[in-house]
mmCIF file of C-alpha atoms in Angstrom:
data_model
loop_
_atom_site.group_PDB
_atom_site.id
_atom_site.type_symbol
_atom_site.label_atom_id
_atom_site.label_comp_id
_atom_site.label_asym_id
_atom_site.label_seq_id
_atom_site.Cartn_x
_atom_site.Cartn_y
_atom_site.Cartn_z
ATOM 1 C CA MET A 1 -104.687 -204.639 -48.878
ATOM 2 C CA SER A 2 -107.621 -205.594 -46.779
ATOM 3 C CA ILE A 3 -108.645 -203.687 -43.165
ATOM 4 C CA GLU A 4 -107.713 -206.374 -41.871
ATOM 5 C CA HIS A 5 -104.482 -206.619 -43.424
ATOM 6 C CA VAL A 6 -103.511 -202.710 -42.165
ATOM 7 C CA GLU A 7 -105.381 -203.126 -38.536
ATOM 8 C CA GLN A 8 -102.612 -206.030 -38.330
ATOM 9 C CA HIS A 9 -99.714 -204.125 -38.941
ATOM 10 C CA ALA A 10 -100.949 -200.780 -37.097
ATOM 11 C CA ASP A 11 -101.364 -203.189 -33.831
ATOM 12 C CA GLN A 12 -98.122 -204.934 -34.964
ATOM 13 C CA ALA A 13 -96.684 -201.363 -34.511
ATOM 14 C CA SER A 14 -93.348 -202.130 -32.721
ATOM 15 C CA ALA A 15 -92.821 -201.318 -29.130
ATOM 16 C CA PRO A 16 -89.553 -199.853 -29.472
ATOM 17 C CA GLU A 17 -90.746 -197.625 -32.250
ATOM 18 C CA THR A 18 -93.978 -196.876 -29.985
ATOM 19 C CA ALA A 19 -91.146 -195.323 -26.886
ATOM 20 C CA ARG A 20 -88.980 -193.489 -28.690
ATOM 21 C CA ARG A 21 -91.419 -191.907 -30.486
ATOM 22 C CA ALA A 22 -93.664 -191.099 -27.173
ATOM 23 C CA ALA A 23 -89.483 -190.223 -26.378
ATOM 24 C CA LEU A 24 -89.124 -187.459 -29.179
ATOM 25 C CA LEU A 25 -92.813 -185.757 -28.008
ATOM 26 C CA ALA A 26 -91.955 -185.685 -23.652
ATOM 27 C CA ALA A 27 -87.879 -183.825 -26.509
ATOM 28 C CA LEU A 28 -90.074 -181.376 -28.801
ATOM 29 C CA ASP A 29 -92.131 -179.847 -25.856
ATOM 30 C CA VAL A 30 -94.578 -178.821 -27.978
ATOM 31 C CA VAL A 31 -98.620 -181.515 -27.325
ATOM 32 C CA GLN A 32 -99.327 -179.212 -25.330
ATOM 33 C CA GLY A 33 -99.725 -175.517 -25.373
ATOM 34 C CA GLY A 34 -102.379 -172.991 -27.302
ATOM 35 C CA PRO A 35 -101.654 -172.893 -31.620
ATOM 36 C CA GLU A 36 -98.189 -172.101 -32.734
ATOM 37 C CA GLU A 37 -97.555 -170.238 -35.644
ATOM 38 C CA ARG A 38 -94.545 -171.425 -36.827
ATOM 39 C CA PHE A 39 -97.421 -174.386 -36.882
ATOM 40 C CA GLU A 40 -100.028 -172.852 -38.084
ATOM 41 C CA ARG A 41 -98.354 -170.824 -40.785
ATOM 42 C CA ILE A 42 -97.420 -174.341 -42.292
ATOM 43 C CA THR A 43 -101.251 -175.203 -42.087
ATOM 44 C CA ARG A 44 -102.204 -171.955 -43.229
ATOM 45 C CA ILE A 45 -100.323 -172.675 -46.566
ATOM 46 C CA ALA A 46 -101.521 -175.823 -47.079
ATOM 47 C CA ARG A 47 -105.672 -175.181 -46.822
ATOM 48 C CA GLU A 48 -104.896 -172.170 -49.694
ATOM 49 C CA ALA A 49 -102.331 -173.298 -50.901
ATOM 50 C CA PHE A 50 -105.125 -176.870 -52.219
ATOM 51 C CA GLY A 51 -108.711 -175.359 -51.581
ATOM 52 C CA VAL A 52 -109.093 -178.096 -49.107
ATOM 53 C CA ALA A 53 -111.615 -178.126 -46.241
ATOM 54 C CA GLY A 54 -108.977 -178.516 -43.599
ATOM 55 C CA SER A 55 -105.460 -178.837 -43.062
ATOM 56 C CA PHE A 56 -103.918 -180.453 -40.093
ATOM 57 C CA LEU A 57 -100.455 -181.015 -38.475
ATOM 58 C CA ASN A 58 -101.087 -183.489 -35.736
ATOM 59 C CA LEU A 59 -98.672 -185.887 -33.645
ATOM 60 C CA ALA A 60 -98.835 -189.380 -32.216
ATOM 61 C CA GLY A 61 -98.779 -190.822 -28.851
ATOM 62 C CA ASP A 62 -99.235 -194.055 -28.120
ATOM 63 C CA ASP A 63 -102.348 -194.374 -28.941
ATOM 64 C CA LEU A 64 -104.185 -190.517 -29.446
ATOM 65 C CA LEU A 65 -103.666 -188.283 -32.228
ATOM 66 C CA PHE A 66 -102.648 -185.195 -30.558
ATOM 67 C CA HIS A 67 -104.247 -181.703 -33.550
ATOM 68 C CA LYS A 68 -100.773 -179.587 -33.097
ATOM 69 C CA SER A 69 -102.239 -177.446 -35.526
ATOM 70 C CA GLN A 70 -105.076 -177.462 -37.414
ATOM 71 C CA GLN A 71 -107.355 -174.927 -40.827
ATOM 72 C CA ALA A 72 -110.698 -176.546 -40.651
ATOM 73 C CA ASP A 73 -113.961 -175.004 -40.625
ATOM 74 C CA ALA A 74 -115.003 -177.908 -37.514
ATOM 75 C CA VAL A 75 -112.569 -177.331 -35.427
ATOM 76 C CA PHE A 76 -111.273 -181.253 -33.795
ATOM 77 C CA PRO A 77 -110.970 -181.839 -30.612
ATOM 78 C CA GLY A 78 -107.584 -181.776 -29.087
ATOM 79 C CA ALA A 79 -106.958 -185.216 -29.275
ATOM 80 C CA THR A 80 -108.606 -188.404 -31.061
ATOM 81 C CA PRO A 81 -108.336 -191.933 -30.304
ATOM 82 C CA LEU A 82 -104.649 -193.222 -33.115
ATOM 83 C CA ARG A 83 -106.591 -196.300 -34.115
ATOM 84 C CA ASP A 84 -109.339 -194.639 -35.201
ATOM 85 C CA THR A 85 -107.840 -191.800 -38.049
ATOM 86 C CA PHE A 86 -105.877 -191.208 -41.478
ATOM 87 C CA CYS A 87 -103.550 -190.790 -39.826
ATOM 88 C CA GLY A 88 -102.737 -193.781 -37.431
ATOM 89 C CA ARG A 89 -102.842 -195.888 -40.174
ATOM 90 C CA THR A 90 -100.708 -193.260 -42.951
ATOM 91 C CA LEU A 91 -97.838 -193.676 -40.225
ATOM 92 C CA GLN A 92 -97.881 -196.853 -41.114
ATOM 93 C CA GLN A 93 -96.515 -196.104 -44.927
ATOM 94 C CA ASP A 94 -93.180 -194.842 -46.017
ATOM 95 C CA GLY A 95 -94.175 -192.325 -48.090
ATOM 96 C CA PRO A 96 -97.421 -190.300 -48.804
ATOM 97 C CA VAL A 97 -100.868 -191.529 -48.497
ATOM 98 C CA VAL A 98 -103.906 -189.885 -50.548
ATOM 99 C CA VAL A 99 -106.610 -190.836 -50.993
ATOM 100 C CA ALA A 100 -109.062 -189.443 -53.960
ATOM 101 C CA ASP A 101 -112.801 -191.382 -52.299
ATOM 102 C CA ALA A 102 -112.439 -193.107 -49.236
ATOM 103 C CA ARG A 103 -115.899 -194.437 -49.085
ATOM 104 C CA VAL A 104 -114.702 -196.699 -52.592
ATOM 105 C CA ASP A 105 -110.840 -197.234 -50.099
ATOM 106 C CA GLN A 106 -110.899 -200.289 -48.335
ATOM 107 C CA ARG A 107 -107.523 -199.130 -45.536
ATOM 108 C CA PHE A 108 -110.200 -196.980 -44.623
ATOM 109 C CA SER A 109 -113.556 -197.033 -45.482
ATOM 110 C CA ASP A 110 -114.865 -198.209 -42.343
ATOM 111 C CA LEU A 111 -113.314 -195.298 -40.125
ATOM 112 C CA PRO A 112 -116.202 -193.197 -38.368
ATOM 113 C CA MET A 113 -115.086 -189.905 -39.715
ATOM 114 C CA VAL A 114 -116.305 -191.134 -43.198
ATOM 115 C CA ASN A 115 -118.279 -192.917 -41.846
ATOM 116 C CA ASN A 116 -119.532 -189.999 -39.569
ATOM 117 C CA ASP A 117 -119.551 -186.401 -39.453
ATOM 118 C CA PRO A 118 -117.037 -184.347 -41.242
ATOM 119 C CA ASN A 119 -117.922 -187.386 -43.781
ATOM 120 C CA VAL A 120 -114.211 -187.365 -45.553
ATOM 121 C CA ARG A 121 -113.882 -188.347 -48.104
ATOM 122 C CA PHE A 122 -110.377 -187.496 -49.462
ATOM 123 C CA TYR A 123 -107.365 -187.580 -47.966
ATOM 124 C CA ALA A 124 -104.218 -186.727 -48.733
ATOM 125 C CA GLY A 125 -101.743 -187.137 -46.198
ATOM 126 C CA VAL A 126 -97.188 -187.011 -45.213
ATOM 127 C CA PRO A 127 -96.534 -188.501 -42.644
ATOM 128 C CA LEU A 128 -92.938 -186.399 -40.611
ATOM 129 C CA HIS A 129 -90.191 -187.419 -39.299
ATOM 130 C CA VAL A 130 -88.080 -186.694 -36.498
ATOM 131 C CA GLY A 131 -84.539 -187.506 -34.825
ATOM 132 C CA ALA A 132 -81.082 -189.750 -35.726
ATOM 133 C CA ASP A 133 -83.168 -192.315 -36.470
ATOM 134 C CA ALA A 134 -86.510 -190.796 -38.694
ATOM 135 C CA THR A 135 -89.012 -191.835 -36.052
ATOM 136 C CA LYS A 136 -92.150 -191.113 -37.269
ATOM 137 C CA VAL A 137 -94.043 -188.708 -35.149
ATOM 138 C CA GLY A 138 -96.902 -187.454 -36.850
ATOM 139 C CA THR A 139 -98.210 -186.045 -40.051
ATOM 140 C CA LEU A 140 -99.062 -183.601 -42.530
ATOM 141 C CA CYS A 141 -102.585 -183.776 -43.415
ATOM 142 C CA LEU A 142 -104.898 -182.858 -46.246
ATOM 143 C CA ILE A 143 -109.222 -183.496 -45.951
ATOM 144 C CA ASP A 144 -112.474 -182.484 -47.991
ATOM 145 C CA PRO A 145 -115.804 -183.552 -47.936
ATOM 146 C CA GLN A 146 -115.118 -183.965 -51.986
ATOM 147 C CA PRO A 147 -113.726 -186.724 -53.876
ATOM 148 C CA ARG A 148 -110.369 -185.108 -55.874
ATOM 149 C CA THR A 149 -107.106 -185.737 -56.878
ATOM 150 C CA LEU A 150 -103.511 -184.968 -56.332
ATOM 151 C CA THR A 151 -101.035 -184.694 -59.202
ATOM 152 C CA ALA A 152 -97.786 -185.511 -58.759
ATOM 153 C CA ASP A 153 -97.091 -182.242 -58.673
ATOM 154 C CA ASP A 154 -99.458 -181.319 -55.906
ATOM 155 C CA VAL A 155 -98.101 -184.619 -54.033
ATOM 156 C CA ALA A 156 -94.548 -182.561 -54.064
ATOM 157 C CA LEU A 157 -95.917 -179.842 -52.564
ATOM 158 C CA LEU A 158 -97.036 -181.309 -50.340
ATOM 159 C CA GLN A 159 -93.899 -183.193 -48.914
ATOM 160 C CA GLU A 160 -92.132 -180.006 -49.776
ATOM 161 C CA LEU A 161 -94.335 -178.500 -46.561
ATOM 162 C CA ALA A 162 -93.694 -181.666 -44.746
ATOM 163 C CA VAL A 163 -90.438 -180.740 -44.872
ATOM 164 C CA TRP A 164 -90.630 -177.303 -43.321
ATOM 165 C CA ALA A 165 -93.002 -178.713 -40.317
ATOM 166 C CA GLU A 166 -89.996 -181.775 -39.764
ATOM 167 C CA ARG A 167 -87.544 -178.627 -39.166
ATOM 168 C CA GLU A 168 -90.487 -176.033 -37.112
ATOM 169 C CA LEU A 169 -90.031 -180.007 -34.925
ATOM 170 C CA ALA A 170 -86.303 -180.337 -35.513
ATOM 171 C CA THR A 171 -85.501 -177.184 -33.299
ATOM 172 C CA GLY A 172 -87.135 -178.815 -30.386
ATOM 173 C CA LEU A 173 -84.903 -181.567 -30.213
ATOM 174 C CA ASP A 174 -81.437 -178.915 -31.080
ATOM 175 C CA ASP A 175 -82.863 -176.857 -28.160
ATOM 176 C CA ASP A 176 -82.173 -179.738 -26.433
ATOM 177 C CA ARG A 177 -79.032 -181.630 -27.961
ATOM 178 C CA ILE A 178 -77.492 -177.057 -26.790
ATOM 179 C CA ARG A 179 -79.130 -178.035 -23.547
ATOM 180 C CA ALA A 180 -77.454 -180.796 -23.578
ATOM 181 C CA VAL A 181 -74.428 -180.052 -24.582
ATOM 182 C CA LEU A 182 -73.696 -176.373 -22.586
ATOM 183 C CA SER A 183 -75.778 -177.877 -19.242
ATOM 184 C CA GLY A 184 -72.489 -180.639 -20.061
ATOM 185 C CA LEU A 185 -69.941 -177.961 -19.544
ATOM 186 C CA GLN A 186 -70.714 -177.564 -15.802
ATOM 187 C CA PRO A 187 -67.184 -177.939 -13.861
ATOM 188 C CA GLN A 188 -66.929 -181.508 -12.359
ATOM 189 C CA THR A 189 -66.280 -181.228 -7.968
ATOM 190 C CA VAL A 190 -63.145 -180.766 -6.273
ATOM 191 C CA ASP A 191 -61.639 -183.172 -4.045
ATOM 192 C CA LEU A 192 -59.198 -180.981 -3.180
ATOM 193 C CA PRO A 193 -57.612 -181.134 0.706
ATOM 194 C CA GLY A 194 -58.728 -178.029 3.546
ATOM 195 C CA TRP A 195 -60.473 -176.360 0.762
ATOM 196 C CA THR A 196 -64.270 -176.617 -0.422
ATOM 197 C CA ILE A 197 -65.155 -175.392 -4.345
ATOM 198 C CA GLY A 198 -68.172 -175.828 -5.792
ATOM 199 C CA GLY A 199 -70.499 -173.813 -6.957
ATOM 200 C CA THR A 200 -75.205 -174.261 -9.003
ATOM 201 C CA SER A 201 -76.157 -172.391 -12.629
ATOM 202 C CA ILE A 202 -80.001 -171.543 -12.782
ATOM 203 C CA PRO A 203 -81.510 -170.698 -16.285
ATOM 204 C CA HIS A 204 -83.906 -167.910 -16.900
ATOM 205 C CA GLY A 205 -84.922 -170.098 -20.702
ATOM 206 C CA ILE A 206 -83.147 -173.637 -22.074
ATOM 207 C CA VAL A 207 -79.611 -172.180 -21.055
ATOM 208 C CA SER A 208 -77.363 -169.663 -18.983
ATOM 209 C CA GLY A 209 -75.622 -166.910 -20.879
ATOM 210 C CA ASP A 210 -73.714 -168.008 -17.415
ATOM 211 C CA PHE A 211 -70.097 -169.905 -16.867
ATOM 212 C CA HIS A 212 -68.170 -171.025 -14.071
ATOM 213 C CA ASP A 213 -65.613 -172.378 -13.651
ATOM 214 C CA TRP A 214 -62.671 -173.702 -12.046
ATOM 215 C CA ARG A 215 -59.355 -176.097 -12.746
ATOM 216 C CA VAL A 216 -56.583 -176.754 -11.022
ATOM 217 C CA SER A 217 -53.543 -177.685 -11.638
ATOM 218 C CA GLY A 218 -51.143 -179.077 -8.966
ATOM 219 C CA ASP A 219 -51.312 -175.880 -5.864
ATOM 220 C CA ALA A 220 -52.853 -174.072 -7.855
ATOM 221 C CA VAL A 221 -56.837 -173.014 -8.686
ATOM 222 C CA ASP A 222 -58.510 -170.996 -11.442
ATOM 223 C CA LEU A 223 -61.619 -169.069 -10.759
ATOM 224 C CA THR A 224 -63.977 -167.792 -13.402
ATOM 225 C CA VAL A 225 -67.426 -166.401 -13.174
ATOM 226 C CA ALA A 226 -69.970 -164.756 -16.010
ATOM 227 C CA ASP A 227 -72.736 -163.143 -16.712
ATOM 228 C CA VAL A 228 -73.381 -162.816 -20.978
ATOM 229 C CA MET A 229 -75.795 -160.316 -21.148
ATOM 230 C CA GLY A 230 -79.163 -161.485 -21.794
ATOM 231 C CA LYS A 231 -80.719 -165.060 -21.694
ATOM 232 C CA GLY A 232 -81.431 -167.901 -24.077
ATOM 233 C CA MET A 233 -79.854 -169.445 -26.325
ATOM 234 C CA ALA A 234 -77.086 -166.430 -28.275
ATOM 235 C CA ALA A 235 -76.077 -165.340 -24.919
ATOM 236 C CA GLY A 236 -75.181 -169.461 -24.454
ATOM 237 C CA LEU A 237 -73.258 -169.729 -26.918
ATOM 238 C CA LEU A 238 -71.592 -166.418 -26.068
ATOM 239 C CA ALA A 239 -70.544 -167.750 -22.720
ATOM 240 C CA ALA A 240 -70.107 -171.490 -24.153
ATOM 241 C CA GLY A 241 -67.287 -169.756 -26.941
ATOM 242 C CA MET A 242 -64.931 -167.428 -23.318
ATOM 243 C CA ARG A 243 -65.325 -171.022 -21.558
ATOM 244 C CA GLY A 244 -63.535 -172.843 -24.083
ATOM 245 C CA ALA A 245 -61.320 -169.929 -24.994
ATOM 246 C CA LEU A 246 -60.477 -169.469 -20.980
ATOM 247 C CA LEU A 247 -60.054 -173.056 -20.995
ATOM 248 C CA ALA A 248 -57.378 -172.553 -24.034
ATOM 249 C CA ARG A 249 -55.244 -170.196 -21.297
ATOM 250 C CA CYS A 250 -55.631 -171.942 -17.625
ATOM 251 C CA ASN A 251 -51.652 -171.932 -16.658
ATOM 252 C CA GLU A 252 -51.588 -168.600 -18.150
ATOM 253 C CA VAL A 253 -51.696 -165.740 -14.741
ATOM 254 C CA PRO A 254 -54.957 -164.041 -14.535
ATOM 255 C CA THR A 255 -54.324 -160.767 -16.310
ATOM 256 C CA THR A 256 -52.953 -161.923 -19.022
ATOM 257 C CA ALA A 257 -56.129 -165.135 -19.856
ATOM 258 C CA VAL A 258 -58.241 -162.390 -19.160
ATOM 259 C CA ALA A 259 -55.828 -160.072 -21.887
ATOM 260 C CA ALA A 260 -55.822 -162.378 -24.352
ATOM 261 C CA LEU A 261 -59.954 -163.471 -23.874
ATOM 262 C CA GLU A 262 -60.925 -160.246 -25.097
ATOM 263 C CA GLU A 263 -59.208 -160.423 -28.375
ATOM 264 C CA GLN A 264 -59.867 -163.272 -29.203
ATOM 265 C CA VAL A 265 -63.955 -162.670 -27.835
ATOM 266 C CA ALA A 266 -64.465 -159.181 -28.032
ATOM 267 C CA PRO A 267 -65.119 -159.801 -32.068
ATOM 268 C CA ASP A 268 -67.789 -161.994 -31.337
ATOM 269 C CA LEU A 269 -69.879 -159.961 -28.870
ATOM 270 C CA SER A 270 -69.902 -156.667 -30.611
ATOM 271 C CA ALA A 271 -71.176 -158.606 -32.879
ATOM 272 C CA ALA A 272 -73.654 -160.085 -30.947
ATOM 273 C CA GLU A 273 -74.427 -156.472 -28.993
ATOM 274 C CA ALA A 274 -73.247 -157.885 -26.557
ATOM 275 C CA PHE A 275 -71.243 -157.358 -23.236
ATOM 276 C CA ALA A 276 -69.740 -160.198 -20.422
ATOM 277 C CA THR A 277 -68.976 -159.214 -16.892
ATOM 278 C CA LEU A 278 -66.459 -161.967 -15.434
ATOM 279 C CA PHE A 279 -64.246 -162.194 -12.143
ATOM 280 C CA HIS A 280 -61.145 -164.987 -13.123
ATOM 281 C CA GLY A 281 -59.534 -165.549 -10.558
ATOM 282 C CA ARG A 282 -55.618 -167.364 -9.970
ATOM 283 C CA LEU A 283 -56.227 -169.262 -5.805
ATOM 284 C CA ASP A 284 -52.367 -170.589 -4.369
ATOM 285 C CA THR A 285 -54.218 -173.425 -2.245
ATOM 286 C CA THR A 286 -50.979 -173.954 -0.396
ATOM 287 C CA THR A 287 -51.278 -169.594 1.227
ATOM 288 C CA GLY A 288 -55.064 -169.118 0.145
ATOM 289 C CA ILE A 289 -53.677 -166.062 -2.044
ATOM 290 C CA LEU A 290 -56.170 -165.037 -4.930
ATOM 291 C CA ASP A 291 -54.764 -162.884 -7.687
ATOM 292 C CA PHE A 292 -57.511 -161.507 -9.789
ATOM 293 C CA VAL A 293 -59.109 -159.368 -12.453
ATOM 294 C CA ASP A 294 -62.190 -158.442 -12.073
ATOM 295 C CA ALA A 295 -63.927 -157.233 -16.015
ATOM 296 C CA GLY A 296 -67.080 -155.624 -14.827
ATOM 297 C CA HIS A 297 -68.644 -158.154 -12.462
ATOM 298 C CA GLY A 298 -68.122 -157.077 -8.804
ATOM 299 C CA LEU A 299 -70.943 -159.588 -7.112
ATOM 300 C CA VAL A 300 -68.170 -161.370 -5.286
ATOM 301 C CA LEU A 301 -68.611 -161.696 -1.293
ATOM 302 C CA HIS A 302 -65.314 -162.203 1.224
ATOM 303 C CA LEU A 303 -67.222 -164.216 4.701
ATOM 304 C CA HIS A 304 -64.499 -163.809 7.045
ATOM 305 C CA ALA A 305 -63.281 -165.941 9.824
ATOM 306 C CA ASP A 306 -63.949 -163.677 12.484
ATOM 307 C CA GLY A 307 -67.680 -163.002 11.166
ATOM 308 C CA THR A 308 -67.091 -160.049 9.755
ATOM 309 C CA GLU A 309 -67.689 -159.718 5.471
ATOM 310 C CA SER A 310 -66.975 -158.048 2.712
ATOM 311 C CA VAL A 311 -67.387 -156.660 -1.456
ATOM 312 C CA LEU A 312 -64.778 -156.621 -3.784
ATOM 313 C CA ARG A 313 -66.497 -154.240 -6.035
ATOM 314 C CA SER A 314 -65.167 -153.492 -9.907
ATOM 315 C CA VAL A 315 -63.353 -150.974 -11.081
ATOM 316 C CA ASP A 316 -63.118 -152.268 -14.663
ATOM 317 C CA LEU A 317 -65.452 -151.772 -17.050
ATOM 318 C CA PRO A 318 -67.377 -155.537 -19.156
ATOM 319 C CA ILE A 319 -65.506 -157.911 -21.493
ATOM 320 C CA GLY A 320 -66.369 -156.241 -25.203
ATOM 321 C CA LEU A 321 -66.165 -152.900 -23.796
ATOM 322 C CA HIS A 322 -63.770 -153.042 -21.987
ATOM 323 C CA PRO A 323 -60.794 -151.348 -25.036
ATOM 324 C CA ILE A 324 -58.897 -153.692 -26.680
ATOM 325 C CA GLY A 325 -54.471 -152.770 -25.302
ATOM 326 C CA ILE A 326 -55.869 -151.855 -22.693
ATOM 327 C CA ASP A 327 -54.592 -152.716 -18.989
ATOM 328 C CA ARG A 328 -57.344 -154.731 -16.354
ATOM 329 C CA ALA A 329 -56.573 -153.370 -12.746
ATOM 330 C CA VAL A 330 -55.487 -156.745 -10.614
ATOM 331 C CA GLY A 331 -56.552 -157.840 -7.152
ATOM 332 C CA GLN A 332 -55.143 -159.806 -4.600
ATOM 333 C CA LEU A 333 -57.191 -160.705 -2.001
ATOM 334 C CA VAL A 334 -55.974 -163.676 0.810
ATOM 335 C CA LEU A 335 -58.845 -166.570 2.092
ATOM 336 C CA GLN A 336 -57.393 -166.974 5.777
ATOM 337 C CA PRO A 337 -58.243 -170.760 7.472
ATOM 338 C CA GLY A 338 -61.865 -170.068 7.894
ATOM 339 C CA ASP A 339 -62.792 -167.688 5.085
ATOM 340 C CA SER A 340 -65.263 -168.177 1.910
ATOM 341 C CA LEU A 341 -65.890 -166.226 -1.189
ATOM 342 C CA VAL A 342 -69.097 -166.082 -2.684
ATOM 343 C CA LEU A 343 -69.609 -165.816 -5.409
ATOM 344 C CA VAL A 344 -72.349 -164.807 -8.651
ATOM 345 C CA SER A 345 -74.444 -163.839 -10.761
ATOM 346 C CA ASP A 346 -76.544 -160.921 -11.005
ATOM 347 C CA GLY A 347 -78.898 -162.394 -11.328
ATOM 348 C CA ALA A 348 -78.645 -164.132 -6.851
ATOM 349 C CA LEU A 349 -79.600 -159.800 -6.229
ATOM 350 C CA GLU A 350 -82.285 -161.040 -7.871
ATOM 351 C CA LEU A 351 -83.420 -163.197 -4.976
ATOM 352 C CA TRP A 352 -84.426 -160.265 -3.362
ATOM 353 C CA ASP A 353 -84.295 -156.666 -3.305
ATOM 354 C CA SER A 354 -82.180 -156.528 -7.038
ATOM 355 C CA THR A 355 -79.915 -154.716 -4.696
ATOM 356 C CA LEU A 356 -75.979 -155.375 -3.021
ATOM 357 C CA ALA A 357 -78.496 -155.717 0.175
ATOM 358 C CA SER A 358 -78.555 -159.624 -1.079
ATOM 359 C CA LEU A 359 -74.647 -160.657 -1.154
ATOM 360 C CA SER A 360 -75.199 -160.727 3.314
ATOM 361 C CA ARG A 361 -78.389 -161.639 2.705
ATOM 362 C CA LEU A 362 -77.063 -165.286 0.319
ATOM 363 C CA GLY A 363 -73.870 -165.258 2.729
ATOM 364 C CA ALA A 364 -76.505 -165.138 5.685
ATOM 365 C CA LEU A 365 -77.566 -167.749 4.428
ATOM 366 C CA TYR A 366 -74.198 -169.576 3.675
ATOM 367 C CA ARG A 367 -73.134 -168.844 7.759
ATOM 368 C CA ARG A 368 -76.091 -170.855 8.943
ATOM 369 C CA SER A 369 -76.320 -173.610 6.376
ATOM 370 C CA SER A 370 -74.603 -177.423 7.810
ATOM 371 C CA ASP A 371 -72.787 -177.689 4.803
ATOM 372 C CA LEU A 372 -72.560 -176.446 0.387
ATOM 373 C CA GLY A 373 -74.857 -179.073 -0.085
ATOM 374 C CA ALA A 374 -77.233 -177.506 1.761
ATOM 375 C CA PHE A 375 -76.456 -174.484 1.166
ATOM 376 C CA LEU A 376 -76.634 -174.425 -3.046
ATOM 377 C CA ALA A 377 -80.000 -176.584 -2.150
ATOM 378 C CA GLY A 378 -81.523 -173.838 0.067
ATOM 379 C CA VAL A 379 -80.437 -171.329 -3.076
ATOM 380 C CA ARG A 380 -82.115 -172.971 -5.058
ATOM 381 C CA GLY A 381 -85.480 -173.430 -2.922
ATOM 382 C CA ARG A 382 -84.932 -169.821 -2.990
ATOM 383 C CA ALA A 383 -85.415 -169.094 -6.954
ATOM 384 C CA ILE A 384 -88.537 -171.823 -7.438
ATOM 385 C CA GLU A 385 -90.270 -169.316 -4.175
ATOM 386 C CA HIS A 386 -89.000 -166.239 -5.060
ATOM 387 C CA ASP A 387 -88.259 -166.544 -9.581
ATOM 388 C CA PRO A 388 -84.899 -164.182 -10.370
ATOM 389 C CA GLY A 389 -86.405 -163.874 -13.514
ATOM 390 C CA ASP A 390 -82.215 -164.159 -15.283
ATOM 391 C CA ASP A 391 -79.839 -167.212 -15.644
ATOM 392 C CA LEU A 392 -78.309 -167.327 -11.688
ATOM 393 C CA THR A 393 -75.141 -168.518 -10.415
ATOM 394 C CA VAL A 394 -73.507 -169.487 -6.959
ATOM 395 C CA VAL A 395 -69.980 -170.387 -6.558
ATOM 396 C CA VAL A 396 -68.699 -171.097 -2.910
ATOM 397 C CA VAL A 397 -64.945 -171.288 -1.909
ATOM 398 C CA SER A 398 -64.126 -172.027 1.022
ATOM 399 C CA ARG A 399 -60.933 -172.336 3.261
ATOM 400 C CA ASP A 400 -61.336 -174.954 6.246
ATOM 401 C CA ALA A 401 -60.410 -173.918 9.587
#
């Protein structure tokens, strides 16, 4: 294949393919930032295994090749024009590309890195594929200033290292997929005459260990706010499991629902050395009566129509710490016209001074907000100004005056 043919083929790389590659790189979120050991380990092993001058894990943008990980005596700049690289042309191939001596290989003999410093002679590269449609996003490659060849076993080893690199890259997509799934579990806005119910959840990391939910069934609304100990993926998955377990019991009274939930999820929490605080109640929208169970949560602010407030205290242990089979305390309150409940996770306390006084400040923010949307926007703004360093959930249940 001539140089002209190769470059023509490269120029004809489809716009949809380039767009997919750009979207995947954005989702992977690995181009920016410094070296990562998960990639450094692969390129380090590759260089040592093959005894070459350099090994690289490169990612391809629209017109630049980003050197995400490199093991070489001479450090390459962070990015190189894609068209002028071995890897840019390797991306046009379906499998491994091995160049024994680039000076006599018409596909690559014109490249600046062949004719100028670092005077590459030997190159071997494998395209890296990511995503359901196996889009090529980069390469794992070897270079050396001396001509050399690879055996079939050598090529197989390089391909195995490339598979490892692909799996490390795909971790970012897995995180995004889980984030999307868990974000999709957020409750939908409900149109409930005489009542306003809404909330927000802001994860500290990829996903939140908090969850909140509300389910309307006739004149009843099941309300839940929970906080799984810890942050990140493990806490998020445990929270999703708890939410599913409660969803299956949304027509049961709170004591029955929480007891069944605890029996189901306590082993998982124990295995993960975790626990969860939980507030779960059932609101009768005709009377304003809320029956509830508070499993170690204790972060519920009752704003009364007369301007006073009170905090609901918890007397029970969290889910995963409460002895199975021991009945939990049952609570009840009445939301009068003009009353509101503000239910939060402990991340809300970190918006101010980490004490229960923060609940009052949150209540004051709610009272002076024009509506629920303005209040939640205020909460998010406060979180930007004063990072709580934890997952943050705020839910409001308000009865019209």
